[in-house]
Amino acid sequence: MRRGRLAGAASTLLGLLALAAASAVAEVAPETTLLRFSAIIDGTGERLPGREMVVAEGRIAAIGEALDQRYPAATRIDLGDLTAVPGLIDAHLHITYGFCRPSSGDAWRQLLQETPAAERLLAAIDNAARTLETGVTSARDLMALDGVDFQLRELIERGVVPGPRLFLGGTGIHPLVMPPGAAGSTAERVASLGQRAHEVADRGAQWLKIFATTGTGSDLSGTRNYEFPEIEAAVAAAHSRGLRVALHAYGPSVVPDAIRAGVDSIEHAVDVDEPTLRDWAAAGIFYVPTIDHNRWYAEHRGEFGYSGDDEARLRAFLPRNMEMLGRAWRAGVPIAMGSDAVLGMFGENTRELEWFVAAGLTPAAALRAATADAARLLGEQERLGRIAPGFAADIIAIAGDPLADIRAVTRRVRWVMKGGEVVVDRRSTGTPRPARYCP
Ligand SMILES: [Zn+2]
């Protein structure tokens, strides 16, 4: 009797498996989509000859004209009055920095001391949706706490919530968790920074972030936190585990050490002298200037409790940061766009590109900094940041010509495809989708 019931259950299970297999076959039958635009501009900044694109199995299959003759069964999406560019890459953000209540007037304290990790995850889900709506389909997160960044990445990768592809730095080497000049010998401090790199790698990050100087929010100082042997050990340990290294430097003082230690990107730095810039360019290390976030802090100073003097100093930092970008670009330093977005800045992730053009970059160079060049920073130059056969179908449709006016990219994103799926479509209303979790 028992055996019979088991056998019956087994055959029912087999039947279910067969059904599941049949429907799985139907589902994976290649979904082919033919997209038509007014123009296609690659992440190189080049205008491509065709206006049509075929997407199959999440990747770009073909670019050209009259592609319906080669792909007669393809589903058509006509975006005929919009321009295609690759999905954008925000190379510096903090997507888990958020909360679901009004600001207390001391937003940093509220975030770090009064907001539980679960609430930060809800806010991060909203931040991810807003980031996607700006046309950002990939992002590098350079500091999070409590593993909320890994939780968000998993939810996005499983398709539970929409969001960009995330490249994570986890909890990096920050004074909050690795006090500078901590007690103990130099050798012990060197060992503890190296150990942190291994912990970040064990957690599943791709990046190690080193806060090598002070400077964040209204604090524009660039006082050194860690000595060269500490930085060198952290970089070596990170590289030995396949991590790349991003180094936070507000002032110029630590930049020669960063170059010597062989980091992969330097964030924020200003006032770097010409000989150091030449070394920087020769080393091929990326510069992520993060100009616009100081504009955002100045505009939102009430939420943080910053004074009028703080606002004036934040605004005075903008031209210094722009001047540094212009010189770095002319010196041949590779540039990537990063917003350094926190809290309510998501949705403005790409305003940074307007500063890039104001600093003297051509619109094509600004676009490269948010696409093909940023993909190279991530080590994803064979998969992301280009519109070319075989690349991931991360494509955005924008109103206007970005090579004439970069605001077509920063202000007029109408439609977003990520991995072959349409994730944002604002063609009819032109308004962002409201946040779903945090009012
Ligand atoms: Zn940052």
PDB file of C-alpha atoms in Angstrom, residues 56-301:
ATOM      1  CA  ALA A  56      17.720  38.279 -28.835  1.00  0.00           C
ATOM      2  CA  GLU A  57      18.248  36.422 -25.562  1.00  0.00           C
ATOM      3  CA  GLY A  58      19.248  39.597 -23.738  1.00  0.00           C
ATOM      4  CA  ARG A  59      21.960  40.565 -26.179  1.00  0.00           C
ATOM      5  CA  ILE A  60      22.326  42.754 -29.230  1.00  0.00           C
ATOM      6  CA  ALA A  61      22.175  40.468 -32.283  1.00  0.00           C
ATOM      7  CA  ALA A  62      22.343  42.927 -35.178  1.00  0.00           C
ATOM      8  CA  ILE A  63      22.427  46.627 -36.067  1.00  0.00           C
ATOM      9  CA  GLY A  64      21.508  47.997 -39.464  1.00  0.00           C
ATOM     10  CA  GLU A  65      18.603  48.750 -41.801  1.00  0.00           C
ATOM     11  CA  ALA A  66      15.685  46.658 -43.086  1.00  0.00           C
ATOM     12  CA  LEU A  67      16.418  44.028 -40.431  1.00  0.00           C
ATOM     13  CA  ASP A  68      12.825  42.745 -40.640  1.00  0.00           C
ATOM     14  CA  GLN A  69      13.865  40.860 -43.777  1.00  0.00           C
ATOM     15  CA  ARG A  70      16.405  38.868 -41.718  1.00  0.00           C
ATOM     16  CA  TYR A  71      14.175  38.667 -38.617  1.00  0.00           C
ATOM     17  CA  PRO A  72      10.580  38.473 -39.947  1.00  0.00           C
ATOM     18  CA  ALA A  73       9.210  36.948 -36.715  1.00  0.00           C
ATOM     19  CA  ALA A  74      10.698  39.595 -34.426  1.00  0.00           C
ATOM     20  CA  THR A  75       8.431  41.662 -32.156  1.00  0.00           C
ATOM     21  CA  ARG A  76       8.727  45.290 -33.254  1.00  0.00           C
ATOM     22  CA  ILE A  77       9.107  48.309 -30.980  1.00  0.00           C
ATOM     23  CA  ASP A  78       9.051  51.611 -32.817  1.00  0.00           C
ATOM     24  CA  LEU A  79      11.029  54.312 -31.004  1.00  0.00           C
ATOM     25  CA  GLY A  80      11.326  56.208 -34.244  1.00  0.00           C
ATOM     26  CA  ASP A  81      11.647  59.755 -32.862  1.00  0.00           C
ATOM     27  CA  LEU A  82      14.188  58.816 -30.163  1.00  0.00           C
ATOM     28  CA  THR A  83      17.954  58.302 -30.209  1.00  0.00           C
ATOM     29  CA  ALA A  84      19.533  55.086 -28.872  1.00  0.00           C
ATOM     30  CA  VAL A  85      22.616  55.192 -26.672  1.00  0.00           C
ATOM     31  CA  PRO A  86      24.019  52.445 -24.441  1.00  0.00           C
ATOM     32  CA  GLY A  87      22.612  52.068 -20.930  1.00  0.00           C
ATOM     33  CA  LEU A  88      24.556  54.444 -18.679  1.00  0.00           C
ATOM     34  CA  ILE A  89      26.964  53.460 -15.918  1.00  0.00           C
ATOM     35  CA  ASP A  90      27.114  55.346 -12.613  1.00  0.00           C
ATOM     36  CA  ALA A  91      30.593  54.513 -11.350  1.00  0.00           C
ATOM     37  CA  HIS A  92      30.142  55.865  -7.828  1.00  0.00           C
ATOM     38  CA  LEU A  93      27.027  55.795  -5.700  1.00  0.00           C
ATOM     39  CA  HIS A  94      25.740  54.677  -2.307  1.00  0.00           C
ATOM     40  CA  ILE A  95      22.464  53.100  -3.285  1.00  0.00           C
ATOM     41  CA  THR A  96      21.655  51.792   0.225  1.00  0.00           C
ATOM     42  CA  TYR A  97      21.874  55.243   1.850  1.00  0.00           C
ATOM     43  CA  GLY A  98      18.246  56.141   2.400  1.00  0.00           C
ATOM     44  CA  PHE A  99      15.334  56.102   4.812  1.00  0.00           C
ATOM     45  CA  CYS A 100      11.555  56.134   4.537  1.00  0.00           C
ATOM     46  CA  ARG A 101      10.692  59.013   6.873  1.00  0.00           C
ATOM     47  CA  PRO A 102      11.051  62.787   6.459  1.00  0.00           C
ATOM     48  CA  SER A 103      14.493  64.142   7.259  1.00  0.00           C
ATOM     49  CA  SER A 104      15.015  64.977  10.926  1.00  0.00           C
ATOM     50  CA  GLY A 105      17.272  67.890   9.955  1.00  0.00           C
ATOM     51  CA  ASP A 106      20.348  65.764  10.676  1.00  0.00           C
ATOM     52  CA  ALA A 107      20.163  63.266   7.839  1.00  0.00           C
ATOM     53  CA  TRP A 108      23.545  61.604   8.488  1.00  0.00           C
ATOM     54  CA  ARG A 109      22.695  60.851  12.125  1.00  0.00           C
ATOM     55  CA  GLN A 110      19.238  59.663  11.095  1.00  0.00           C
ATOM     56  CA  LEU A 111      20.736  57.356   8.479  1.00  0.00           C
ATOM     57  CA  LEU A 112      23.602  55.935  10.510  1.00  0.00           C
ATOM     58  CA  GLN A 113      22.054  55.759  13.979  1.00  0.00           C
ATOM     59  CA  GLU A 114      18.268  55.726  13.665  1.00  0.00           C
ATOM     60  CA  THR A 115      17.456  53.778  10.509  1.00  0.00           C
ATOM     61  CA  PRO A 116      17.335  49.982  10.786  1.00  0.00           C
ATOM     62  CA  ALA A 117      18.811  47.896   7.976  1.00  0.00           C
ATOM     63  CA  ALA A 118      15.342  46.732   6.854  1.00  0.00           C
ATOM     64  CA  GLU A 119      14.225  50.333   6.276  1.00  0.00           C
ATOM     65  CA  ARG A 120      17.463  51.064   4.426  1.00  0.00           C
ATOM     66  CA  LEU A 121      16.753  48.099   2.150  1.00  0.00           C
ATOM     67  CA  LEU A 122      13.286  49.477   1.321  1.00  0.00           C
ATOM     68  CA  ALA A 123      14.796  52.875   0.547  1.00  0.00           C
ATOM     69  CA  ALA A 124      17.521  51.182  -1.515  1.00  0.00           C
ATOM     70  CA  ILE A 125      14.851  49.465  -3.626  1.00  0.00           C
ATOM     71  CA  ASP A 126      13.371  52.896  -4.410  1.00  0.00           C
ATOM     72  CA  ASN A 127      16.838  54.303  -5.082  1.00  0.00           C
ATOM     73  CA  ALA A 128      17.457  51.451  -7.527  1.00  0.00           C
ATOM     74  CA  ALA A 129      14.199  52.185  -9.403  1.00  0.00           C
ATOM     75  CA  ARG A 130      14.953  55.911  -9.598  1.00  0.00           C
ATOM     76  CA  THR A 131      18.492  55.175 -10.793  1.00  0.00           C
ATOM     77  CA  LEU A 132      17.149  52.934 -13.540  1.00  0.00           C
ATOM     78  CA  GLU A 133      14.766  55.700 -14.621  1.00  0.00           C
ATOM     79  CA  THR A 134      17.743  58.024 -15.242  1.00  0.00           C
ATOM     80  CA  GLY A 135      18.993  55.506 -17.815  1.00  0.00           C
ATOM     81  CA  VAL A 136      21.616  54.015 -15.490  1.00  0.00           C
ATOM     82  CA  THR A 137      21.604  50.248 -16.113  1.00  0.00           C
ATOM     83  CA  SER A 138      24.856  49.493 -14.240  1.00  0.00           C
ATOM     84  CA  ALA A 139      26.338  51.026 -11.122  1.00  0.00           C
ATOM     85  CA  ARG A 140      29.294  50.686  -8.781  1.00  0.00           C
ATOM     86  CA  ASP A 141      28.400  51.030  -5.099  1.00  0.00           C
ATOM     87  CA  LEU A 142      31.362  52.182  -3.013  1.00  0.00           C
ATOM     88  CA  MET A 143      30.267  51.802   0.597  1.00  0.00           C
ATOM     89  CA  ALA A 144      27.362  50.186   2.366  1.00  0.00           C
ATOM     90  CA  LEU A 145      26.732  48.807   5.832  1.00  0.00           C
ATOM     91  CA  ASP A 146      25.203  45.593   7.166  1.00  0.00           C
ATOM     92  CA  GLY A 147      25.256  43.800   3.796  1.00  0.00           C
ATOM     93  CA  VAL A 148      22.196  45.694   2.553  1.00  0.00           C
ATOM     94  CA  ASP A 149      23.972  46.189  -0.798  1.00  0.00           C
ATOM     95  CA  PHE A 150      24.353  42.415  -1.244  1.00  0.00           C
ATOM     96  CA  GLN A 151      20.680  41.873  -0.359  1.00  0.00           C
ATOM     97  CA  LEU A 152      19.635  44.476  -2.939  1.00  0.00           C
ATOM     98  CA  ARG A 153      21.902  42.976  -5.619  1.00  0.00           C
ATOM     99  CA  GLU A 154      20.369  39.562  -5.057  1.00  0.00           C
ATOM    100  CA  LEU A 155      16.795  40.919  -5.285  1.00  0.00           C
ATOM    101  CA  ILE A 156      17.660  42.671  -8.564  1.00  0.00           C
ATOM    102  CA  GLU A 157      19.466  39.663 -10.037  1.00  0.00           C
ATOM    103  CA  ARG A 158      16.525  37.382  -9.156  1.00  0.00           C
ATOM    104  CA  GLY A 159      14.130  39.806 -10.837  1.00  0.00           C
ATOM    105  CA  VAL A 160      12.218  40.537  -7.607  1.00  0.00           C
ATOM    106  CA  VAL A 161      12.748  44.307  -7.917  1.00  0.00           C
ATOM    107  CA  PRO A 162      13.944  46.484 -10.821  1.00  0.00           C
ATOM    108  CA  GLY A 163      17.360  48.047 -10.634  1.00  0.00           C
ATOM    109  CA  PRO A 164      20.726  48.437 -12.298  1.00  0.00           C
ATOM    110  CA  ARG A 165      23.398  45.742 -12.477  1.00  0.00           C
ATOM    111  CA  LEU A 166      25.381  46.307  -9.276  1.00  0.00           C
ATOM    112  CA  PHE A 167      29.137  46.079  -8.780  1.00  0.00           C
ATOM    113  CA  LEU A 168      29.740  46.241  -5.045  1.00  0.00           C
ATOM    114  CA  GLY A 169      32.380  47.401  -2.635  1.00  0.00           C
ATOM    115  CA  GLY A 170      30.594  46.215   0.504  1.00  0.00           C
ATOM    116  CA  THR A 171      31.907  47.820   3.687  1.00  0.00           C
ATOM    117  CA  GLY A 172      35.314  49.168   2.745  1.00  0.00           C
ATOM    118  CA  ILE A 173      38.235  50.575   4.657  1.00  0.00           C
ATOM    119  CA  HIS A 174      36.564  53.547   6.361  1.00  0.00           C
ATOM    120  CA  PRO A 175      37.446  55.366   9.613  1.00  0.00           C
ATOM    121  CA  LEU A 176      34.087  54.189  11.041  1.00  0.00           C
ATOM    122  CA  VAL A 177      35.193  50.563  10.889  1.00  0.00           C
ATOM    123  CA  MET A 178      39.011  50.865  10.601  1.00  0.00           C
ATOM    124  CA  PRO A 179      40.060  53.751  12.886  1.00  0.00           C
ATOM    125  CA  PRO A 180      43.102  55.551  11.446  1.00  0.00           C
ATOM    126  CA  GLY A 181      46.199  55.426  13.629  1.00  0.00           C
ATOM    127  CA  ALA A 182      44.631  52.696  15.759  1.00  0.00           C
ATOM    128  CA  ALA A 183      46.642  51.328  18.636  1.00  0.00           C
ATOM    129  CA  GLY A 184      49.275  48.770  17.779  1.00  0.00           C
ATOM    130  CA  SER A 185      52.385  48.625  15.660  1.00  0.00           C
ATOM    131  CA  THR A 186      52.561  49.691  12.017  1.00  0.00           C
ATOM    132  CA  ALA A 187      52.875  46.016  11.098  1.00  0.00           C
ATOM    133  CA  GLU A 188      49.614  45.234  12.923  1.00  0.00           C
ATOM    134  CA  ARG A 189      47.765  48.085  11.191  1.00  0.00           C
ATOM    135  CA  VAL A 190      49.117  46.979   7.812  1.00  0.00           C
ATOM    136  CA  ALA A 191      47.930  43.434   8.523  1.00  0.00           C
ATOM    137  CA  SER A 192      44.457  44.590   9.574  1.00  0.00           C
ATOM    138  CA  LEU A 193      43.907  46.590   6.358  1.00  0.00           C
ATOM    139  CA  GLY A 194      45.000  43.600   4.296  1.00  0.00           C
ATOM    140  CA  GLN A 195      42.650  41.402   6.325  1.00  0.00           C
ATOM    141  CA  ARG A 196      39.747  43.738   5.568  1.00  0.00           C
ATOM    142  CA  ALA A 197      40.404  43.333   1.826  1.00  0.00           C
ATOM    143  CA  HIS A 198      40.058  39.554   2.244  1.00  0.00           C
ATOM    144  CA  GLU A 199      36.806  39.967   4.206  1.00  0.00           C
ATOM    145  CA  VAL A 200      35.348  42.198   1.476  1.00  0.00           C
ATOM    146  CA  ALA A 201      36.335  39.602  -1.135  1.00  0.00           C
ATOM    147  CA  ASP A 202      34.840  36.756   0.948  1.00  0.00           C
ATOM    148  CA  ARG A 203      31.537  38.645   1.096  1.00  0.00           C
ATOM    149  CA  GLY A 204      31.255  38.655  -2.723  1.00  0.00           C
ATOM    150  CA  ALA A 205      32.294  42.204  -3.600  1.00  0.00           C
ATOM    151  CA  GLN A 206      34.116  43.203  -6.763  1.00  0.00           C
ATOM    152  CA  TRP A 207      35.716  46.352  -5.331  1.00  0.00           C
ATOM    153  CA  LEU A 208      37.622  47.468  -2.274  1.00  0.00           C
ATOM    154  CA  LYS A 209      37.028  51.103  -1.296  1.00  0.00           C
ATOM    155  CA  ILE A 210      39.749  52.824   0.703  1.00  0.00           C
ATOM    156  CA  PHE A 211      38.791  56.118   2.362  1.00  0.00           C
ATOM    157  CA  ALA A 212      42.391  57.320   2.253  1.00  0.00           C
ATOM    158  CA  THR A 213      41.491  60.861   3.355  1.00  0.00           C
ATOM    159  CA  THR A 214      38.688  62.648   5.162  1.00  0.00           C
ATOM    160  CA  GLY A 215      36.100  64.545   3.146  1.00  0.00           C
ATOM    161  CA  THR A 216      32.376  63.858   2.678  1.00  0.00           C
ATOM    162  CA  GLY A 217      29.180  65.904   2.867  1.00  0.00           C
ATOM    163  CA  SER A 218      29.973  69.342   4.240  1.00  0.00           C
ATOM    164  CA  ASP A 219      33.486  68.184   5.207  1.00  0.00           C
ATOM    165  CA  LEU A 220      35.686  69.169   2.257  1.00  0.00           C
ATOM    166  CA  SER A 221      38.984  68.475   4.009  1.00  0.00           C
ATOM    167  CA  GLY A 222      41.475  66.013   2.566  1.00  0.00           C
ATOM    168  CA  THR A 223      43.385  64.961   5.651  1.00  0.00           C
ATOM    169  CA  ARG A 224      45.146  61.636   5.277  1.00  0.00           C
ATOM    170  CA  ASN A 225      43.645  58.637   7.119  1.00  0.00           C
ATOM    171  CA  TYR A 226      46.102  55.847   6.232  1.00  0.00           C
ATOM    172  CA  GLU A 227      49.822  55.670   5.559  1.00  0.00           C
ATOM    173  CA  PHE A 228      51.412  54.293   2.386  1.00  0.00           C
ATOM    174  CA  PRO A 229      52.322  50.844   3.811  1.00  0.00           C
ATOM    175  CA  GLU A 230      48.690  50.372   4.902  1.00  0.00           C
ATOM    176  CA  ILE A 231      47.326  51.417   1.494  1.00  0.00           C
ATOM    177  CA  GLU A 232      49.890  49.289  -0.327  1.00  0.00           C
ATOM    178  CA  ALA A 233      48.997  46.193   1.734  1.00  0.00           C
ATOM    179  CA  ALA A 234      45.261  46.685   1.196  1.00  0.00           C
ATOM    180  CA  VAL A 235      45.728  47.113  -2.579  1.00  0.00           C
ATOM    181  CA  ALA A 236      47.971  44.036  -2.820  1.00  0.00           C
ATOM    182  CA  ALA A 237      45.530  41.883  -0.832  1.00  0.00           C
ATOM    183  CA  ALA A 238      42.576  43.135  -2.897  1.00  0.00           C
ATOM    184  CA  HIS A 239      44.314  42.465  -6.192  1.00  0.00           C
ATOM    185  CA  SER A 240      45.379  38.998  -5.018  1.00  0.00           C
ATOM    186  CA  ARG A 241      41.662  38.208  -4.606  1.00  0.00           C
ATOM    187  CA  GLY A 242      40.632  39.696  -7.972  1.00  0.00           C
ATOM    188  CA  LEU A 243      39.121  42.841  -6.459  1.00  0.00           C
ATOM    189  CA  ARG A 244      39.691  46.260  -8.001  1.00  0.00           C
ATOM    190  CA  VAL A 245      40.473  49.176  -5.716  1.00  0.00           C
ATOM    191  CA  ALA A 246      38.793  52.599  -5.532  1.00  0.00           C
ATOM    192  CA  LEU A 247      40.572  55.197  -3.418  1.00  0.00           C
ATOM    193  CA  HIS A 248      38.742  58.156  -1.880  1.00  0.00           C
ATOM    194  CA  ALA A 249      40.960  61.268  -1.849  1.00  0.00           C
ATOM    195  CA  TYR A 250      39.521  64.747  -1.365  1.00  0.00           C
ATOM    196  CA  GLY A 251      42.766  66.697  -1.438  1.00  0.00           C
ATOM    197  CA  PRO A 252      45.920  66.009  -3.462  1.00  0.00           C
ATOM    198  CA  SER A 253      48.160  64.745  -0.648  1.00  0.00           C
ATOM    199  CA  VAL A 254      47.517  61.020  -0.926  1.00  0.00           C
ATOM    200  CA  VAL A 255      47.318  60.828  -4.731  1.00  0.00           C
ATOM    201  CA  PRO A 256      51.041  60.027  -5.339  1.00  0.00           C
ATOM    202  CA  ASP A 257      50.742  57.135  -2.860  1.00  0.00           C
ATOM    203  CA  ALA A 258      47.596  55.900  -4.630  1.00  0.00           C
ATOM    204  CA  ILE A 259      49.413  55.861  -7.964  1.00  0.00           C
ATOM    205  CA  ARG A 260      52.432  54.114  -6.429  1.00  0.00           C
ATOM    206  CA  ALA A 261      50.224  51.496  -4.749  1.00  0.00           C
ATOM    207  CA  GLY A 262      48.496  50.796  -8.078  1.00  0.00           C
ATOM    208  CA  VAL A 263      44.842  51.520  -7.299  1.00  0.00           C
ATOM    209  CA  ASP A 264      42.297  51.249 -10.125  1.00  0.00           C
ATOM    210  CA  SER A 265      40.378  54.491  -9.591  1.00  0.00           C
ATOM    211  CA  ILE A 266      40.773  57.697  -7.621  1.00  0.00           C
ATOM    212  CA  GLU A 267      37.569  59.386  -6.471  1.00  0.00           C
ATOM    213  CA  HIS A 268      36.943  63.117  -5.908  1.00  0.00           C
ATOM    214  CA  ALA A 269      40.528  64.473  -5.800  1.00  0.00           C
ATOM    215  CA  VAL A 270      41.224  68.148  -6.600  1.00  0.00           C
ATOM    216  CA  ASP A 271      44.300  70.428  -6.800  1.00  0.00           C
ATOM    217  CA  VAL A 272      46.620  67.674  -8.079  1.00  0.00           C
ATOM    218  CA  ASP A 273      49.790  69.175  -9.626  1.00  0.00           C
ATOM    219  CA  GLU A 274      50.844  68.615 -13.240  1.00  0.00           C
ATOM    220  CA  PRO A 275      53.757  66.183 -12.638  1.00  0.00           C
ATOM    221  CA  THR A 276      51.483  63.967 -10.522  1.00  0.00           C
ATOM    222  CA  LEU A 277      48.764  64.169 -13.193  1.00  0.00           C
ATOM    223  CA  ARG A 278      51.261  62.945 -15.785  1.00  0.00           C
ATOM    224  CA  ASP A 279      52.142  59.951 -13.579  1.00  0.00           C
ATOM    225  CA  TRP A 280      48.425  59.350 -13.033  1.00  0.00           C
ATOM    226  CA  ALA A 281      47.713  59.328 -16.781  1.00  0.00           C
ATOM    227  CA  ALA A 282      50.708  57.063 -17.469  1.00  0.00           C
ATOM    228  CA  ALA A 283      49.416  54.562 -14.888  1.00  0.00           C
ATOM    229  CA  GLY A 284      46.008  54.425 -16.637  1.00  0.00           C
ATOM    230  CA  ILE A 285      44.166  54.908 -13.341  1.00  0.00           C
ATOM    231  CA  PHE A 286      40.612  56.232 -13.677  1.00  0.00           C
ATOM    232  CA  TYR A 287      39.459  59.553 -12.212  1.00  0.00           C
ATOM    233  CA  VAL A 288      35.870  59.760 -10.960  1.00  0.00           C
ATOM    234  CA  PRO A 289      35.454  63.466 -10.134  1.00  0.00           C
ATOM    235  CA  THR A 290      31.969  63.436  -8.473  1.00  0.00           C
ATOM    236  CA  ILE A 291      31.374  67.169  -8.985  1.00  0.00           C
ATOM    237  CA  ASP A 292      27.579  67.329  -8.856  1.00  0.00           C
ATOM    238  CA  HIS A 293      26.995  65.830  -5.404  1.00  0.00           C
ATOM    239  CA  ASN A 294      28.360  68.987  -3.764  1.00  0.00           C
ATOM    240  CA  ARG A 295      25.766  70.988  -5.722  1.00  0.00           C
ATOM    241  CA  TRP A 296      23.154  68.585  -4.365  1.00  0.00           C
ATOM    242  CA  TYR A 297      24.395  68.907  -0.753  1.00  0.00           C
ATOM    243  CA  ALA A 298      24.324  72.713  -1.089  1.00  0.00           C
ATOM    244  CA  GLU A 299      20.747  72.648  -2.379  1.00  0.00           C
ATOM    245  CA  HIS A 300      19.615  70.249   0.366  1.00  0.00           C
ATOM    246  CA  ARG A 301      21.593  71.671   3.282  1.00  0.00           C
TER     247      ARG A 301
END
